[in-house]
Rosetta silent file (secondary structure, phi, psi, omega in degrees, C-alpha in Angstrom):
SEQUENCE: RLALYTLFPVVRLNHLLSQLQKEREFLLQHGYSLSYARCKL
SCORE:     score description
SCORE:     0.000 S_00000001
   1 L     0.000  -42.573  179.276   20.388    9.760    5.496 S_00000001
   2 H   -61.628  -40.737  178.477   21.615    6.159    5.526 S_00000001
   3 H   -62.386  -42.043  178.737   18.881    5.226    8.010 S_00000001
   4 H   -62.988  -45.736  179.809   16.240    6.789    5.760 S_00000001
   5 H   -64.740  -33.961  179.893   17.501    4.958    2.677 S_00000001
   6 H   -75.244  -39.982 -175.347   17.593    1.710    4.635 S_00000001
   7 H   -79.969  -34.823 -172.723   14.163    2.120    6.225 S_00000001
   8 H   -55.118  -45.893  179.829   12.190    3.535    3.292 S_00000001
   9 H   -60.368  -35.853  179.233   11.865    0.329    1.217 S_00000001
  10 H   -68.358  -43.257  178.620   10.487   -1.550    4.230 S_00000001
  11 H   -62.718  -43.719  179.749    7.985    1.199    5.000 S_00000001
  12 H   -63.448  -43.750  179.165    6.943    1.322    1.342 S_00000001
  13 H   -63.361  -44.325  179.026    6.546   -2.461    1.144 S_00000001
  14 H   -62.492  -38.057  177.206    4.455   -2.595    4.322 S_00000001
  15 H   -64.481  -44.957  179.034    2.185    0.132    2.972 S_00000001
  16 H   -61.838  -43.991 -179.892    1.723   -1.737   -0.304 S_00000001
  17 H   -65.451  -36.770  177.712    0.950   -5.008    1.503 S_00000001
  18 H   -68.323  -36.724  175.970   -1.617   -3.316    3.730 S_00000001
  19 H   -62.274  -45.000 -179.644   -3.295   -1.809    0.653 S_00000001
  20 H   -65.118  -36.519  178.515   -3.479   -5.239   -0.994 S_00000001
  21 H   -64.055  -38.762  178.702   -4.919   -6.781    2.171 S_00000001
  22 H   -65.381  -33.406 -176.873   -7.685   -4.158    2.178 S_00000001
  23 L   -96.143    7.440 -173.539   -8.524   -4.948   -1.458 S_00000001
  24 H   -56.972  -48.797 -178.003   -8.235   -8.736   -1.120 S_00000001
  25 H   -64.049  -41.414  177.225  -11.954   -9.531   -1.300 S_00000001
  26 H   -58.997  -45.150 -179.369  -12.463   -7.252   -4.309 S_00000001
  27 H   -65.363  -40.067  178.515   -9.579   -8.953   -6.111 S_00000001
  28 H   -63.070  -37.148  178.832  -10.906  -12.430   -5.269 S_00000001
  29 H   -63.502  -26.296 -178.380  -14.314  -11.509   -6.714 S_00000001
  30 L  -102.337   13.235  173.000  -12.582  -10.671   -9.996 S_00000001
  31 L    86.013   14.532  179.282  -10.537  -13.860  -10.144 S_00000001
  32 L  -101.800  142.127  175.941   -7.219  -12.579   -8.843 S_00000001
  33 L  -129.777  128.909 -177.704   -5.180  -14.320   -6.205 S_00000001
  34 L  -115.631  143.676  172.057   -2.167  -12.672   -4.626 S_00000001
  35 L  -147.041  155.910  177.563    0.664  -14.122   -2.615 S_00000001
  36 L  -142.957  155.143  178.015    4.026  -12.843   -1.561 S_00000001
  37 L  -135.073  142.923  178.647    7.171  -14.267   -0.102 S_00000001
  38 L  -107.195  136.701  178.106    9.966  -12.514    1.699 S_00000001
  39 L  -117.352  134.077  177.070   13.572  -13.428    1.192 S_00000001
  40 L   -89.407  124.186 -178.857   16.297  -12.424    3.545 S_00000001
  41 L   -97.814    0.000    0.000   19.323  -11.163    1.647 S_00000001
């Protein structure tokens, strides 16, 4: 259970970032620019 709770946010974040990468050109056409930064806690 601890492994699942630890791993899930990373899996979720990677999925979200891959979705945004797929939609990048569409977003640029509509004037949106996305960037993200990762911080190690």
